[in-house]
Amino acid sequence: MFIKVLLLLLFFAVTIFVGLYFRKRAASVNDFVLGGRNVGPWLSAFSYGATYFSAVVFVGYAGQFGWRFGTAAVWIGLGNAFIGSLMAWFILGRRTRIMTNHIKSATMPEFFGVRFSSTALKVCASVIVFIFLIPYTASLYNGLSRLFEMAFGIPFEYCIWAMGILTAIFVVAGGYFATTVNDFIQGSITVIGIVAIIVAALGSKGGFIPAIDSLAQVSDSAAPRGTVPGVFTSFLGPDPISLLGVLILTSLGTWGLPQMVARFYSIKSEKMITKGAIVSTFFAIFVAGGCYFLGSFGRIFASPADVRAKGYDSIIPGLLERLFTNNDWMMGLIIVLVFAASISTLSSLVMSSASTLTLDFLRGNIIKKMSEKMQLVIIRALIVVFIIISSVIAISVYRGGITFIAQLMGVSWGALAGSFLAPFLYGLYWKKTSKLAVWCSFIFSTSVMILNVLFRSSFPAILQSPINAGAFCMLAGLIIVPLVSSFTKAPEKSVVTHCFSCYEETVSVKVKNDLG
């Protein structure tokens, strides 16, 4: 216990020190929310990855989908790396940085407000962000609580408040720059920890080949094609359709999440895009690929009876308990790993939610005149408020017996990315994207996800899962926006000309980059 507490306190001390150290670099709204748009490639790439992956992936997704799909779950990790990271950086990175800087947009709702000349769109988007980030936050707490209870035997509530207080201290003090530096530190811990766990897990079964051989002997009559010999080690696993739904939600979803896209706002230079894309892709391969790879062997560490009794979210904690019960150093590292992954994501969520509510909802609407000093005070206050609200909801959800992390995240990502992905992507690239098309995307995705929560049994079987419903909303938005734009009123020419003029500016480059 001493070793585990020592490692955790050391992590707390470093995190708080970083927040206090960078407090002078958070003196303006631009510095506090975007780091002055001057953050380097390694910090941005690790911040992108650390925001992407948390206890939700390590405990919830890895356990549930590793169990359901076997080794085919690794496809999800690869999708996260190449679609959610590499393609996102190259397709969204440059254009996002250029246009948001040109129109002076600090948040995604503010982008919609200026790009489509609509205050109502901006306010609606800010409300969607605030509401649907809450279930995602609750899922972070849920995943962390499992490991804390196992390692320390302390009540879930203490874990939640510790995580909330730590996040509030360093985010309120240091803002965006402190968040990215902590993300770099926490991301490094995550990579090291996951590699160590995989080595230990496979070693306990005699190595990779014996572990695969053991998994190939497993069958499950409850899973689609689960009785086919070797199906849990096959190329696409026992349920390829559901596998595709998870891959789409977790990979394409990052393109429409405010806390993820915000990482592109602070790109410093052209070189940073390539470096950031490569670093974040390798980070995703190690973290997401490693998590799903580890989870795919859950069936040789846990029995179906255990999973039916305790749920999918018990698979990874149970595996770790078996491996490291007598190894305090490794268990301490794992606790710090999961805490770090969750803190990094939580800090991005509260920053995104508080800045959006202040800049897009309160400023100019509720409070007509808001000085920069007042904006900073309100953003910091709302960070604390959001942490308190999400903590209370997380405790209520836990006590209510809602323990499936993947489903909580599916609702959040489905509503957010389903609403924003298509309007944001087309808004960056296509001049004819109409205001009504954006409204249709917002209304369609939020309605589908809310109805899925309330009337899930009435949905078609394939869409009863919030994950599949969320993936459906994202793909539907990519069709709805151009379809509605094609027969509705075109946007004002002056607005479009202003927004897209930033792409036409001439810059000088070296001949090695352009033949001229």
Coordinates of C-alpha atoms in Angstrom, one line a residue:
M1 CA 0.0 0.0 0.0
F2 CA 2.9 2.4 0.8
I3 CA 4.4 2.0 -2.7
K4 CA 1.0 2.5 -4.4
V5 CA 0.3 5.6 -2.4
L6 CA 3.8 7.0 -2.9
L7 CA 3.6 6.7 -6.7
L8 CA 0.1 8.3 -6.7
L9 CA 1.2 11.2 -4.5
L10 CA 4.3 11.7 -6.7
F11 CA 2.0 11.9 -9.8
F12 CA -0.3 14.4 -8.0
A13 CA 2.7 16.6 -7.1
V14 CA 4.1 16.7 -10.6
T15 CA 0.6 17.5 -12.1
I16 CA 0.0 20.3 -9.7
F17 CA 3.5 21.7 -10.1
V18 CA 3.0 21.9 -13.9
G19 CA -0.3 23.8 -13.4
L20 CA 1.2 26.3 -11.1
Y21 CA 4.4 26.7 -13.1
F22 CA 2.5 27.7 -16.3
R23 CA 0.0 30.0 -14.6
K24 CA 1.7 33.1 -16.0
R25 CA 1.1 31.8 -19.6
A26 CA -2.6 31.8 -19.0
A27 CA -3.1 35.6 -18.6
S28 CA -5.4 36.1 -21.6
V29 CA -8.4 34.2 -23.0
N30 CA -6.4 33.3 -26.1
D31 CA -3.5 32.0 -23.9
F32 CA -5.8 30.2 -21.4
V33 CA -8.0 28.5 -24.1
L34 CA -5.6 28.0 -27.0
G35 CA -2.1 28.3 -25.5
G36 CA -1.6 31.4 -27.7
R37 CA -1.8 29.2 -30.8
N38 CA 1.9 28.5 -30.2
V39 CA 2.2 24.9 -29.0
G40 CA 4.9 22.6 -30.5
P41 CA 4.3 19.3 -32.4
W42 CA 5.2 16.8 -29.7
L43 CA 3.1 18.5 -27.0
S44 CA 0.1 18.9 -29.4
A45 CA 0.4 15.3 -30.7
F46 CA 0.6 13.8 -27.2
S47 CA -2.2 16.1 -26.1
Y48 CA -4.3 14.9 -29.0
G49 CA -3.6 11.2 -28.1
A50 CA -4.0 11.7 -24.3
T51 CA -7.4 13.5 -24.9
Y52 CA -8.4 10.7 -27.2
F53 CA -7.7 7.7 -24.9
S54 CA -8.6 7.4 -21.3
A55 CA -9.9 4.8 -18.8
V56 CA -12.9 4.5 -21.1
V57 CA -10.7 2.7 -23.6
F58 CA -8.4 0.9 -21.2
V59 CA -11.1 -0.5 -18.9
G60 CA -14.4 -0.2 -20.8
Y61 CA -13.8 -0.6 -24.5
A62 CA -10.8 -3.0 -24.3
G63 CA -12.6 -5.3 -21.9
Q64 CA -16.0 -5.3 -23.7
F65 CA -14.9 -5.4 -27.3
G66 CA -11.9 -7.6 -26.6
W67 CA -14.3 -10.1 -25.1
R68 CA -16.8 -9.8 -27.9
F69 CA -14.5 -9.7 -31.0
G70 CA -11.3 -11.5 -29.8
T71 CA -8.1 -10.5 -31.6
A72 CA -10.2 -8.8 -34.3
A73 CA -10.7 -6.0 -31.8
V74 CA -7.2 -4.8 -32.8
W75 CA -8.8 -3.4 -36.0
I76 CA -10.5 -0.8 -33.8
G77 CA -7.1 0.3 -32.4
L78 CA -5.7 0.5 -36.0
G79 CA -8.7 2.5 -37.1
N80 CA -8.1 4.9 -34.2
A81 CA -4.5 5.3 -35.3
F82 CA -5.0 5.8 -39.1
I83 CA -8.5 7.3 -39.3
G84 CA -8.8 9.0 -35.9
S85 CA -5.3 10.3 -35.8
L86 CA -3.3 10.3 -39.1
M87 CA -6.1 11.2 -41.5
A88 CA -7.6 13.7 -39.0
W89 CA -4.3 15.6 -38.8
F90 CA -3.9 15.8 -42.6
I91 CA -7.5 16.4 -43.6
L92 CA -8.6 18.7 -40.8
G93 CA -5.3 20.1 -39.3
R94 CA -4.2 22.7 -41.8
R95 CA -7.6 24.0 -42.8
T96 CA -8.9 24.2 -39.2
R97 CA -5.8 26.2 -38.1
I98 CA -6.1 28.6 -41.1
M99 CA -9.8 29.3 -41.0
T100 CA -10.3 29.4 -37.2
N101 CA -7.4 31.9 -36.9
H102 CA -8.7 34.0 -39.8
I103 CA -12.3 34.3 -38.4
K104 CA -10.9 34.5 -34.8
S105 CA -12.8 31.4 -33.6
A106 CA -11.6 29.8 -30.3
T107 CA -14.3 27.1 -30.1
M108 CA -16.2 24.8 -32.5
P109 CA -19.6 26.5 -31.7
E110 CA -18.0 29.9 -32.4
F111 CA -16.8 28.5 -35.8
F112 CA -20.4 27.6 -36.7
G113 CA -21.6 31.0 -35.6
V114 CA -19.2 32.9 -37.8
R115 CA -18.9 30.5 -40.7
F116 CA -22.7 30.3 -41.2
S117 CA -23.5 33.8 -39.8
S118 CA -25.8 32.5 -37.2
T119 CA -25.8 33.3 -33.5
A120 CA -28.5 30.7 -33.0
L121 CA -26.3 28.0 -34.4
K122 CA -23.5 29.0 -32.1
V123 CA -25.8 29.0 -29.0
C124 CA -27.3 25.6 -30.0
A125 CA -23.9 24.0 -30.5
S126 CA -22.7 25.3 -27.1
V127 CA -25.7 23.7 -25.4
I128 CA -25.1 20.4 -27.2
V129 CA -21.5 20.4 -26.1
F130 CA -22.3 21.2 -22.5
I131 CA -25.1 18.5 -22.2
F132 CA -23.5 15.6 -24.0
L133 CA -20.0 15.9 -22.6
I134 CA -21.5 15.0 -19.2
P135 CA -22.1 11.3 -19.9
Y136 CA -18.6 11.0 -21.4
T137 CA -17.2 12.5 -18.2
A138 CA -19.2 10.0 -16.1
S139 CA -17.7 7.2 -18.1
L140 CA -14.2 8.4 -17.2
Y141 CA -15.0 8.3 -13.5
N142 CA -16.6 4.9 -13.8
G143 CA -13.6 3.3 -15.4
L144 CA -11.2 4.7 -12.8
S145 CA -13.3 3.6 -9.9
R146 CA -13.0 0.0 -10.8
L147 CA -9.2 0.0 -10.4
F148 CA -9.2 2.2 -7.3
E149 CA -11.5 0.0 -5.4
M150 CA -9.4 -3.0 -6.4
A151 CA -6.1 -1.5 -5.5
F152 CA -7.0 0.6 -2.4
G153 CA -10.3 -0.7 -1.2
I154 CA -11.7 2.8 -0.9
P155 CA -15.2 4.0 -1.8
F156 CA -15.9 5.2 -5.3
E157 CA -16.9 8.7 -4.1
Y158 CA -13.3 9.4 -2.8
C159 CA -11.8 8.5 -6.2
I160 CA -14.2 10.8 -8.0
W161 CA -13.5 13.8 -5.8
A162 CA -9.7 13.2 -5.8
M163 CA -9.7 13.2 -9.6
G164 CA -12.0 16.3 -9.8
I165 CA -10.0 18.4 -7.3
L166 CA -6.6 17.5 -9.0
T167 CA -8.0 18.4 -12.4
A168 CA -9.5 21.7 -11.2
I169 CA -6.2 22.8 -9.6
F170 CA -4.0 22.5 -12.6
V171 CA -6.5 23.5 -15.3
V172 CA -7.7 26.6 -13.5
A173 CA -4.1 27.6 -12.7
G174 CA -2.3 26.9 -16.0
G175 CA -5.0 26.6 -18.7
Y176 CA -4.4 25.1 -22.1
F177 CA -0.6 25.1 -21.9
A178 CA -0.5 23.3 -18.5
T179 CA -3.0 20.8 -19.9
T180 CA -0.8 20.0 -22.9
V181 CA 2.4 19.6 -20.8
N182 CA 0.6 17.3 -18.4
D183 CA -0.8 15.4 -21.4
F184 CA 2.7 14.8 -22.6
I185 CA 3.8 13.5 -19.2
Q186 CA 0.7 11.4 -18.7
G187 CA 0.8 10.1 -22.3
S188 CA 4.4 8.9 -21.7
I189 CA 3.3 7.0 -18.6
T190 CA 0.4 5.4 -20.5
V191 CA 2.6 4.1 -23.3
I192 CA 5.2 2.6 -20.9
G193 CA 2.5 1.0 -18.7
I194 CA 0.5 -0.6 -21.4
V195 CA 3.6 -2.2 -23.0
A196 CA 4.6 -3.6 -19.5
I197 CA 1.1 -5.0 -18.9
I198 CA 1.0 -6.7 -22.3
V199 CA 4.4 -8.3 -21.8
A200 CA 3.3 -9.5 -18.3
A201 CA 0.0 -10.8 -19.5
L202 CA 1.4 -12.9 -22.4
G203 CA 4.3 -14.0 -20.3
S204 CA 1.9 -15.5 -17.7
K205 CA 0.5 -17.7 -20.4
G206 CA 3.8 -18.8 -21.8
G207 CA 4.2 -16.3 -24.6
F208 CA 2.2 -15.0 -27.6
I209 CA 1.8 -18.3 -29.4
P210 CA 0.5 -20.3 -26.4
A211 CA -1.9 -17.4 -25.5
I212 CA -3.3 -17.4 -29.0
D213 CA -3.6 -21.2 -28.9
S214 CA -5.6 -21.0 -25.7
L215 CA -7.8 -18.3 -27.1
A216 CA -8.5 -20.4 -30.2
Q217 CA -9.9 -23.1 -28.0
V218 CA -12.6 -20.8 -26.5
S219 CA -16.2 -20.9 -27.7
D220 CA -19.2 -18.9 -26.7
S221 CA -22.7 -19.9 -27.8
A222 CA -24.0 -16.4 -26.8
A223 CA -21.9 -14.6 -29.4
P224 CA -22.7 -14.5 -33.1
R225 CA -20.8 -17.4 -34.7
G226 CA -19.2 -17.8 -31.3
T227 CA -19.2 -21.6 -31.6
V228 CA -17.1 -21.7 -34.8
P229 CA -13.6 -23.1 -33.9
G230 CA -11.0 -20.4 -33.6
V231 CA -13.5 -17.6 -34.3
F232 CA -12.0 -15.4 -31.5
T233 CA -8.6 -15.5 -33.2
S234 CA -10.0 -15.0 -36.8
F235 CA -9.5 -12.0 -39.1
L236 CA -12.8 -10.3 -38.5
G237 CA -14.0 -12.1 -35.3
P238 CA -17.5 -13.4 -34.6
D239 CA -19.5 -10.2 -35.3
P240 CA -18.0 -8.1 -38.1
I241 CA -21.0 -5.7 -38.4
S242 CA -20.8 -4.6 -34.8
L243 CA -17.0 -4.4 -35.1
L244 CA -17.4 -2.0 -38.0
G245 CA -19.8 0.1 -35.9
V246 CA -17.3 0.5 -33.0
L247 CA -14.5 1.3 -35.5
I248 CA -16.5 4.0 -37.1
L249 CA -17.7 5.6 -33.8
T250 CA -14.3 5.6 -32.2
S251 CA -12.2 6.5 -35.3
L252 CA -14.3 8.9 -37.4
G253 CA -15.9 10.4 -34.2
T254 CA -12.8 12.4 -33.3
W255 CA -13.3 14.5 -36.4
G256 CA -16.4 16.1 -34.8
L257 CA -15.5 16.2 -31.1
P258 CA -14.8 19.8 -29.9
Q259 CA -12.1 18.8 -27.4
M260 CA -10.2 16.9 -30.2
V261 CA -10.5 19.5 -33.0
A262 CA -9.4 22.2 -30.5
R263 CA -5.9 20.6 -30.7
F264 CA -5.6 21.8 -34.3
Y265 CA -6.4 25.4 -33.4
S266 CA -3.0 25.8 -31.7
I267 CA -0.9 24.5 -34.6
K268 CA 2.2 26.7 -34.7
S269 CA 3.7 26.0 -38.2
E270 CA 3.4 23.9 -41.3
K271 CA 6.1 21.4 -40.2
M272 CA 4.1 20.8 -37.1
I273 CA 1.3 19.1 -39.0
T274 CA 3.5 16.3 -40.4
K275 CA 5.3 15.8 -37.1
G276 CA 2.1 15.9 -35.1
A277 CA 0.4 13.4 -37.4
I278 CA 3.2 10.9 -37.2
V279 CA 3.7 11.2 -33.4
S280 CA -0.1 11.0 -32.6
T281 CA -0.4 8.0 -35.0
F282 CA 2.3 6.0 -33.3
F283 CA 0.9 7.0 -29.9
A284 CA -2.5 5.6 -31.0
I285 CA -0.9 2.4 -32.2
F286 CA 0.7 1.8 -28.9
V287 CA -2.1 2.9 -26.7
A288 CA -5.3 2.0 -28.6
G289 CA -3.8 -1.0 -30.4
G290 CA -2.2 -2.1 -27.1
C291 CA -5.4 -1.8 -25.1
Y292 CA -7.5 -3.8 -27.6
F293 CA -4.8 -6.3 -28.0
L294 CA -4.7 -6.8 -24.3
G295 CA -8.5 -7.0 -24.1
S296 CA -8.7 -9.6 -26.8
F297 CA -7.1 -12.1 -24.4
G298 CA -9.7 -11.4 -21.7
R299 CA -11.4 -14.7 -22.3
I300 CA -8.4 -16.7 -21.2
F301 CA -8.3 -14.7 -17.9
A302 CA -12.0 -14.5 -17.0
S303 CA -14.9 -16.9 -17.3
P304 CA -18.3 -16.1 -18.8
A305 CA -19.9 -16.6 -15.4
D306 CA -17.7 -13.8 -14.0
V307 CA -18.6 -11.4 -16.8
R308 CA -22.3 -12.2 -16.4
A309 CA -22.1 -11.5 -12.7
K310 CA -19.8 -8.4 -12.7
G311 CA -20.1 -7.0 -16.2
Y312 CA -17.6 -6.3 -19.0
D313 CA -16.0 -3.5 -17.1
S314 CA -14.6 -6.0 -14.6
I315 CA -12.5 -7.9 -17.2
I316 CA -9.4 -5.7 -17.3
P317 CA -9.3 -5.0 -13.6
G318 CA -9.7 -8.7 -12.9
L319 CA -6.9 -9.5 -15.3
L320 CA -4.6 -6.9 -13.6
E321 CA -5.5 -8.3 -10.2
R322 CA -4.5 -11.8 -11.2
L323 CA -1.2 -10.6 -12.7
F324 CA 0.0 -8.1 -10.1
T325 CA -1.6 -8.8 -6.8
N326 CA 1.8 -9.4 -5.3
N327 CA 3.7 -6.7 -7.3
D328 CA 3.1 -3.3 -5.7
W329 CA 5.3 -1.4 -8.1
M330 CA 3.5 -2.7 -11.2
M331 CA 0.1 -2.1 -9.6
G332 CA 1.1 1.4 -8.6
L333 CA 2.3 2.1 -12.1
I334 CA -1.1 0.8 -13.5
I335 CA -3.1 3.0 -11.1
V336 CA -1.0 6.0 -12.2
L337 CA -1.4 5.0 -15.8
V338 CA -5.2 4.9 -15.7
F339 CA -5.4 8.0 -13.5
A340 CA -3.1 9.9 -15.9
A341 CA -5.2 8.8 -19.0
S342 CA -8.4 9.8 -17.3
I343 CA -7.1 13.1 -16.0
S344 CA -5.8 14.2 -19.4
T345 CA -9.1 13.5 -21.0
L346 CA -11.1 15.1 -18.2
S347 CA -9.0 18.3 -18.3
S348 CA -9.7 18.6 -22.0
L349 CA -13.5 18.0 -21.5
V350 CA -13.9 20.6 -18.8
M351 CA -11.8 23.2 -20.7
S352 CA -13.9 22.7 -23.8
S353 CA -17.2 22.8 -22.0
A354 CA -16.3 25.8 -19.8
S355 CA -14.8 27.9 -22.7
T356 CA -17.7 27.1 -25.0
L357 CA -20.4 28.0 -22.4
T358 CA -18.6 31.3 -21.6
L359 CA -17.6 32.4 -25.1
D360 CA -20.5 31.1 -27.1
F361 CA -23.5 31.1 -24.7
L362 CA -22.9 33.7 -22.0
R363 CA -20.8 36.3 -23.9
G364 CA -23.0 38.6 -26.0
N365 CA -26.2 36.8 -25.1
I366 CA -26.7 36.6 -21.4
I367 CA -24.0 39.1 -20.5
K368 CA -23.9 41.7 -23.2
K369 CA -20.5 43.3 -22.3
M370 CA -17.9 41.0 -21.0
S371 CA -14.3 42.1 -20.5
E372 CA -11.4 39.8 -21.0
K373 CA -10.7 39.6 -17.3
M374 CA -14.4 38.7 -16.6
Q375 CA -14.2 36.0 -19.4
L376 CA -11.2 34.4 -17.7
V377 CA -12.9 34.5 -14.3
I378 CA -16.1 32.9 -15.6
I379 CA -14.2 30.2 -17.6
R380 CA -12.3 29.2 -14.5
A381 CA -15.4 29.2 -12.3
L382 CA -17.3 27.1 -14.9
I383 CA -14.5 24.6 -14.9
V384 CA -15.1 24.0 -11.2
V385 CA -18.9 23.9 -11.7
F386 CA -18.6 21.4 -14.5
I387 CA -16.4 19.1 -12.5
I388 CA -18.8 19.3 -9.5
I389 CA -21.9 18.5 -11.7
S390 CA -20.2 15.7 -13.6
S391 CA -18.9 14.2 -10.3
V392 CA -22.4 14.3 -8.8
I393 CA -23.9 12.7 -11.9
A394 CA -21.1 10.0 -12.0
I395 CA -21.9 9.1 -8.4
S396 CA -25.6 8.9 -9.1
V397 CA -25.0 6.8 -12.2
Y398 CA -22.8 4.4 -10.3
R399 CA -25.3 4.0 -7.4
G400 CA -28.0 3.5 -10.0
G401 CA -26.2 0.4 -11.3
I402 CA -25.3 1.8 -14.7
T403 CA -21.8 0.4 -15.2
F404 CA -21.2 -0.2 -18.9
I405 CA -18.7 2.4 -19.8
A406 CA -18.9 1.8 -23.5
Q407 CA -22.6 2.7 -23.7
L408 CA -22.2 6.0 -21.8
M409 CA -19.4 7.0 -24.2
G410 CA -21.5 5.9 -27.2
V411 CA -24.3 8.3 -26.3
S412 CA -21.9 11.2 -25.9
W413 CA -19.8 10.6 -29.0
G414 CA -22.9 9.8 -31.1
A415 CA -24.6 13.1 -30.3
L416 CA -21.5 15.3 -30.5
A417 CA -19.7 13.8 -33.5
G418 CA -23.0 13.0 -35.2
S419 CA -24.1 16.7 -34.9
F420 CA -20.8 18.4 -35.7
L421 CA -18.6 16.1 -37.9
A422 CA -20.3 16.7 -41.2
P423 CA -21.1 20.5 -40.8
F424 CA -17.5 21.1 -39.6
L425 CA -15.8 19.1 -42.4
Y426 CA -18.0 20.5 -45.2
G427 CA -17.8 24.0 -43.6
L428 CA -14.0 23.9 -44.0
Y429 CA -14.0 22.6 -47.6
W430 CA -17.3 23.4 -49.4
K431 CA -18.6 26.9 -49.9
K432 CA -22.2 25.8 -50.6
T433 CA -22.8 24.2 -47.2
S434 CA -26.0 25.8 -46.0
K435 CA -27.2 27.0 -42.6
L436 CA -30.3 24.8 -42.8
A437 CA -28.2 21.7 -43.5
V438 CA -26.2 22.4 -40.3
W439 CA -29.5 22.6 -38.4
C440 CA -30.7 19.3 -39.9
S441 CA -27.5 17.6 -38.8
F442 CA -27.8 19.0 -35.2
I443 CA -31.4 18.0 -34.9
F444 CA -31.1 14.6 -36.5
S445 CA -28.2 13.3 -34.4
T446 CA -29.3 14.7 -31.0
S447 CA -32.8 13.4 -31.6
V448 CA -31.6 9.9 -32.6
M449 CA -29.3 9.6 -29.5
I450 CA -31.9 10.9 -27.1
L451 CA -34.6 8.6 -28.5
N452 CA -32.1 5.7 -28.3
V453 CA -31.7 6.4 -24.6
L454 CA -35.4 6.6 -23.9
F455 CA -36.9 4.1 -26.3
R456 CA -34.0 1.8 -27.2
S457 CA -36.2 -1.4 -27.5
S458 CA -38.2 0.3 -30.3
F459 CA -35.1 0.8 -32.5
P460 CA -34.1 -1.8 -35.2
A461 CA -32.0 -4.5 -33.6
I462 CA -28.7 -3.2 -35.1
L463 CA -29.3 0.3 -33.9
Q464 CA -30.3 -0.5 -30.3
S465 CA -26.7 -0.3 -29.3
P466 CA -25.8 3.4 -28.6
I467 CA -22.5 2.7 -30.3
N468 CA -24.1 1.6 -33.6
A469 CA -26.6 4.4 -33.3
G470 CA -23.8 6.9 -32.9
A471 CA -21.9 5.5 -35.9
F472 CA -25.1 5.7 -37.9
C473 CA -25.6 9.4 -37.0
M474 CA -22.0 10.2 -38.2
L475 CA -22.5 8.5 -41.5
A476 CA -26.0 9.9 -42.0
G477 CA -24.7 13.5 -41.4
L478 CA -22.2 13.1 -44.2
I479 CA -25.2 12.5 -46.5
I480 CA -27.7 14.9 -44.9
V481 CA -25.5 18.0 -45.1
P482 CA -24.7 18.0 -48.9
L483 CA -28.2 16.7 -49.7
V484 CA -30.0 19.5 -47.8
S485 CA -27.5 22.1 -49.0
S486 CA -28.2 21.2 -52.6
F487 CA -31.9 22.4 -52.5
T488 CA -31.8 25.0 -49.7
K489 CA -30.8 28.7 -49.7
A490 CA -27.2 29.2 -50.4
P491 CA -25.1 31.0 -47.8
E492 CA -24.5 34.7 -48.1
K493 CA -21.7 35.3 -50.6
S494 CA -20.0 37.9 -48.6
V495 CA -19.8 35.6 -45.6
V496 CA -18.4 32.7 -47.7
T497 CA -15.9 35.0 -49.4
H498 CA -14.6 36.3 -46.1
C499 CA -14.2 32.9 -44.6
F500 CA -12.5 31.2 -47.6
S501 CA -10.3 34.2 -48.5
C502 CA -7.8 32.9 -45.9
Y503 CA -7.0 29.9 -48.1
E504 CA -6.1 32.2 -51.1
E505 CA -3.3 34.1 -49.4
T506 CA 0.1 33.8 -51.0
V507 CA 3.1 32.5 -49.0
S508 CA 6.7 31.9 -50.0
V509 CA 8.2 28.5 -49.5
K510 CA 11.6 26.9 -50.2
V511 CA 12.2 25.3 -53.6
K512 CA 12.7 21.9 -51.9
N513 CA 9.0 22.0 -50.9
D514 CA 7.6 23.4 -54.2
L515 CA 9.1 23.4 -57.7
G516 CA 7.4 26.7 -58.5

